[in-house]
Amino acid sequence: MIKATLIEGDGIGPEIMQATLLVLERLDVKIEWDRQEAGMDALERCGDSLPEPVLDSIRSTRLALKAPLTTPVEGNFRSANIRLRELFSLYANVRPAKTLLPDGRFNNIDLILVRENTEGLYVGVEHFIPIDGDPHAVAEASGIITRSGCKRIAKFAFEYALSHGRHKVTIVHKANVLRALTGLFLETAMAVGAQYTDRLQIEERIVDNCAMQLVLNPDQFDMILTTNMFGDILSDEMAGLIGGLGLAAGGNIGNDAAIFEAVHGSAPDIAGQGIANPCALMLSAAMLLDYIGEQAPATRMRKAIQDTLHSDTRTPDLGGTARTLDFARAVAERISST
Ligand code: NAI
Ligand code: MG
């Protein structure tokens, strides 16, 4: 048995986690879940959205499946999601975008974004400067990027490309304006990439152009390697190419720990209605299975999800009428019948 921490999150989290567990139960996978509370409920009960028991659990399991956690805009909260990535040095955020729907805007999208997950403008070094009685007269933020951080994420991306049969990596940056901050990222990633040019095609692209090109002609990309904030934005855009956030999975990976979660957040606008799309979390669970070497059940799960979507059982975000648990039951049945 492999032990893994399970965080059901808040907002739509508990609904999509219940759906995902229903499907996982049908697969013969040897995972023992250590269920831990985090998020808004934990914040209300013990004053911290990431209480010590959840951290202790991940310290011991080094592996988690996590549903989304809300970060209120009001108040002075550091995102629990970002804290987890920092605490466990989960420096690589891997976000695939693969066509699952037959009638999407594009066919055969198959992209992987690798996002640097611990540095850049998301380090949270920021403050206001009060002037003339206005406490928020000026806001100032520092982005922090290190050569060592760039080296490790670049090496991760190129090695990932080789081990997953990819052929091209596009380094995405804004080095024409943020000359130091993303210039260092570009310079370092290109230098690391020089050792791979015999096996991989490596190119670079400015982020705004990349955003436009992704919508116009996504086929020109294979893998994208980028900084924290650009990766956050471009991965939501890539989710849009395959039908929306309800289908976009991800993994936060470090040298000795990993947390798998959907790209999307807690979707408070539809929470509690039983209509959230559980696919993104299910596909993240499939990535977790791949990570622990359980490729066969991971493939079975992905196929059952795809077949269910093709059979027109879909949640409302994809134009269907299925409820979260209807969809999960349909996937579970497909698994049992294959
Ligand atoms: P969001 O990703 O939660 O929602 C954006 C839009 O997509 C909403 O209209 C929502 O209904 C829809 N959506 C998202 N997931 C869906 C699903 N599975 N099925 C159907 N529709 C879905 O982004 P938003 O609203 O900006 O953020 C809400 C909260 O989530 C915030 O507190 C934010 O900080 C947090 N968040 C947490 C993340 C995490 O846990 N890793 C990641 C992103 C946001
Ligand atoms: Mg995001």
mmCIF file of C-alpha atoms in Angstrom, residues 145-270:
data_model
loop_
_atom_site.group_PDB
_atom_site.id
_atom_site.type_symbol
_atom_site.label_atom_id
_atom_site.label_comp_id
_atom_site.label_asym_id
_atom_site.label_seq_id
_atom_site.Cartn_x
_atom_site.Cartn_y
_atom_site.Cartn_z
ATOM 1 C CA ILE A 145 14.100 34.700 -9.819
ATOM 2 C CA THR A 146 17.315 32.797 -9.131
ATOM 3 C CA ARG A 147 19.749 31.164 -11.526
ATOM 4 C CA SER A 148 19.522 27.937 -9.525
ATOM 5 C CA GLY A 149 15.705 28.023 -9.655
ATOM 6 C CA CYS A 150 15.790 28.562 -13.430
ATOM 7 C CA LYS A 151 18.322 25.764 -13.897
ATOM 8 C CA ARG A 152 16.290 23.194 -11.986
ATOM 9 C CA ILE A 153 12.989 23.968 -13.743
ATOM 10 C CA ALA A 154 14.653 24.049 -17.170
ATOM 11 C CA LYS A 155 16.366 20.724 -16.546
ATOM 12 C CA PHE A 156 13.064 19.292 -15.300
ATOM 13 C CA ALA A 157 11.235 20.439 -18.444
ATOM 14 C CA PHE A 158 13.829 19.138 -20.913
ATOM 15 C CA GLU A 159 14.135 15.791 -19.107
ATOM 16 C CA TYR A 160 10.334 15.554 -18.975
ATOM 17 C CA ALA A 161 10.214 16.219 -22.710
ATOM 18 C CA LEU A 162 12.676 13.414 -23.416
ATOM 19 C CA SER A 163 11.034 10.881 -21.105
ATOM 20 C CA HIS A 164 7.568 11.647 -22.507
ATOM 21 C CA GLY A 165 8.466 11.546 -26.180
ATOM 22 C CA ARG A 166 7.986 15.253 -26.846
ATOM 23 C CA HIS A 167 9.923 16.985 -29.607
ATOM 24 C CA LYS A 168 9.856 20.721 -28.940
ATOM 25 C CA VAL A 169 10.053 23.078 -25.950
ATOM 26 C CA THR A 170 9.131 26.764 -26.266
ATOM 27 C CA ILE A 171 10.619 28.977 -23.548
ATOM 28 C CA VAL A 172 8.117 31.766 -22.840
ATOM 29 C CA HIS A 173 9.269 35.047 -21.270
ATOM 30 C CA LYS A 174 9.049 38.841 -21.351
ATOM 31 C CA ALA A 175 12.752 39.560 -21.447
ATOM 32 C CA ASN A 176 12.242 42.594 -23.703
ATOM 33 C CA VAL A 177 10.629 44.485 -20.786
ATOM 34 C CA LEU A 178 11.358 42.584 -17.567
ATOM 35 C CA ARG A 179 14.992 42.399 -18.588
ATOM 36 C CA ALA A 180 16.444 41.159 -15.315
ATOM 37 C CA LEU A 181 13.524 39.136 -13.974
ATOM 38 C CA THR A 182 12.575 37.154 -17.035
ATOM 39 C CA GLY A 183 15.838 37.848 -18.855
ATOM 40 C CA LEU A 184 17.594 35.623 -16.311
ATOM 41 C CA PHE A 185 14.976 32.929 -16.877
ATOM 42 C CA LEU A 186 15.437 33.050 -20.658
ATOM 43 C CA GLU A 187 19.235 33.180 -20.482
ATOM 44 C CA THR A 188 19.440 30.243 -18.061
ATOM 45 C CA ALA A 189 16.815 28.085 -19.776
ATOM 46 C CA MET A 190 18.543 28.614 -23.144
ATOM 47 C CA ALA A 191 21.926 27.703 -21.593
ATOM 48 C CA VAL A 192 20.508 24.501 -20.062
ATOM 49 C CA GLY A 193 18.705 23.807 -23.335
ATOM 50 C CA ALA A 194 21.985 23.953 -25.270
ATOM 51 C CA GLN A 195 22.762 20.484 -23.877
ATOM 52 C CA TYR A 196 19.568 19.109 -25.428
ATOM 53 C CA THR A 197 19.560 20.575 -28.938
ATOM 54 C CA ASP A 198 20.629 17.230 -30.441
ATOM 55 C CA ARG A 199 17.420 15.642 -29.106
ATOM 56 C CA LEU A 200 14.915 18.494 -28.804
ATOM 57 C CA GLN A 201 13.890 21.529 -30.766
ATOM 58 C CA ILE A 202 14.183 24.523 -28.451
ATOM 59 C CA GLU A 203 12.776 27.963 -29.241
ATOM 60 C CA GLU A 204 11.762 31.083 -27.341
ATOM 61 C CA ARG A 205 8.711 33.301 -27.545
ATOM 62 C CA ILE A 206 7.542 36.518 -25.865
ATOM 63 C CA VAL A 207 4.519 35.853 -23.666
ATOM 64 C CA ASP A 208 1.973 38.174 -25.301
ATOM 65 C CA ASN A 209 2.742 36.804 -28.741
ATOM 66 C CA CYS A 210 2.575 33.271 -27.324
ATOM 67 C CA ALA A 211 -0.883 33.962 -25.863
ATOM 68 C CA MET A 212 -2.144 35.088 -29.257
ATOM 69 C CA GLN A 213 -0.454 32.244 -31.170
ATOM 70 C CA LEU A 214 -1.982 29.676 -28.812
ATOM 71 C CA VAL A 215 -5.471 30.732 -29.839
ATOM 72 C CA LEU A 216 -4.623 31.137 -33.513
ATOM 73 C CA ASN A 217 -2.570 28.025 -34.132
ATOM 74 C CA PRO A 218 -1.951 25.844 -31.063
ATOM 75 C CA ASP A 219 -0.446 23.044 -33.190
ATOM 76 C CA GLN A 220 2.815 24.963 -33.517
ATOM 77 C CA PHE A 221 3.496 24.264 -29.804
ATOM 78 C CA ASP A 222 4.416 21.026 -28.103
ATOM 79 C CA MET A 223 5.689 21.952 -24.638
ATOM 80 C CA ILE A 224 5.866 25.380 -23.010
ATOM 81 C CA LEU A 225 8.376 26.215 -20.284
ATOM 82 C CA THR A 226 7.675 29.454 -18.450
ATOM 83 C CA THR A 227 7.754 31.473 -15.227
ATOM 84 C CA ASN A 228 5.244 31.289 -12.394
ATOM 85 C CA MET A 229 2.762 34.025 -13.310
ATOM 86 C CA PHE A 230 2.900 33.523 -17.079
ATOM 87 C CA GLY A 231 2.367 29.794 -16.496
ATOM 88 C CA ASP A 232 -0.652 30.498 -14.311
ATOM 89 C CA ILE A 233 -2.248 32.612 -17.024
ATOM 90 C CA LEU A 234 -1.280 30.530 -20.059
ATOM 91 C CA SER A 235 -2.466 27.276 -18.453
ATOM 92 C CA ASP A 236 -5.980 28.683 -18.005
ATOM 93 C CA GLU A 237 -5.825 29.815 -21.632
ATOM 94 C CA MET A 238 -4.738 26.314 -22.704
ATOM 95 C CA ALA A 239 -7.642 24.853 -20.699
ATOM 96 C CA GLY A 240 -9.884 27.048 -22.850
ATOM 97 C CA LEU A 241 -8.493 25.395 -25.991
ATOM 98 C CA ILE A 242 -9.757 21.973 -24.885
ATOM 99 C CA GLY A 243 -13.176 22.987 -23.573
ATOM 100 C CA GLY A 244 -12.561 24.769 -20.303
ATOM 101 C CA LEU A 245 -11.189 24.542 -16.787
ATOM 102 C CA GLY A 246 -13.351 21.513 -16.016
ATOM 103 C CA LEU A 247 -10.948 19.388 -18.081
ATOM 104 C CA ALA A 248 -7.523 20.735 -17.059
ATOM 105 C CA ALA A 249 -5.377 18.643 -14.706
ATOM 106 C CA GLY A 250 -2.061 19.330 -13.064
ATOM 107 C CA GLY A 251 0.696 18.181 -10.765
ATOM 108 C CA ASN A 252 3.029 20.121 -8.472
ATOM 109 C CA ILE A 253 6.244 18.151 -8.424
ATOM 110 C CA GLY A 254 9.442 18.463 -6.401
ATOM 111 C CA ASN A 255 12.462 16.255 -5.897
ATOM 112 C CA ASP A 256 10.856 14.226 -3.116
ATOM 113 C CA ALA A 257 7.161 15.150 -2.961
ATOM 114 C CA ALA A 258 4.228 15.808 -5.262
ATOM 115 C CA ILE A 259 0.723 17.232 -4.962
ATOM 116 C CA PHE A 260 -1.781 16.656 -7.759
ATOM 117 C CA GLU A 261 -4.663 19.066 -8.288
ATOM 118 C CA ALA A 262 -6.877 20.559 -10.983
ATOM 119 C CA VAL A 263 -5.855 23.811 -12.670
ATOM 120 C CA HIS A 264 -9.123 25.437 -11.620
ATOM 121 C CA GLY A 265 -10.095 26.967 -8.286
ATOM 122 C CA SER A 266 -12.968 26.410 -5.863
ATOM 123 C CA ALA A 267 -15.606 27.856 -8.271
ATOM 124 C CA PRO A 268 -17.730 29.527 -5.566
ATOM 125 C CA ASP A 269 -20.269 30.552 -8.224
ATOM 126 C CA ILE A 270 -21.417 26.917 -8.640
#
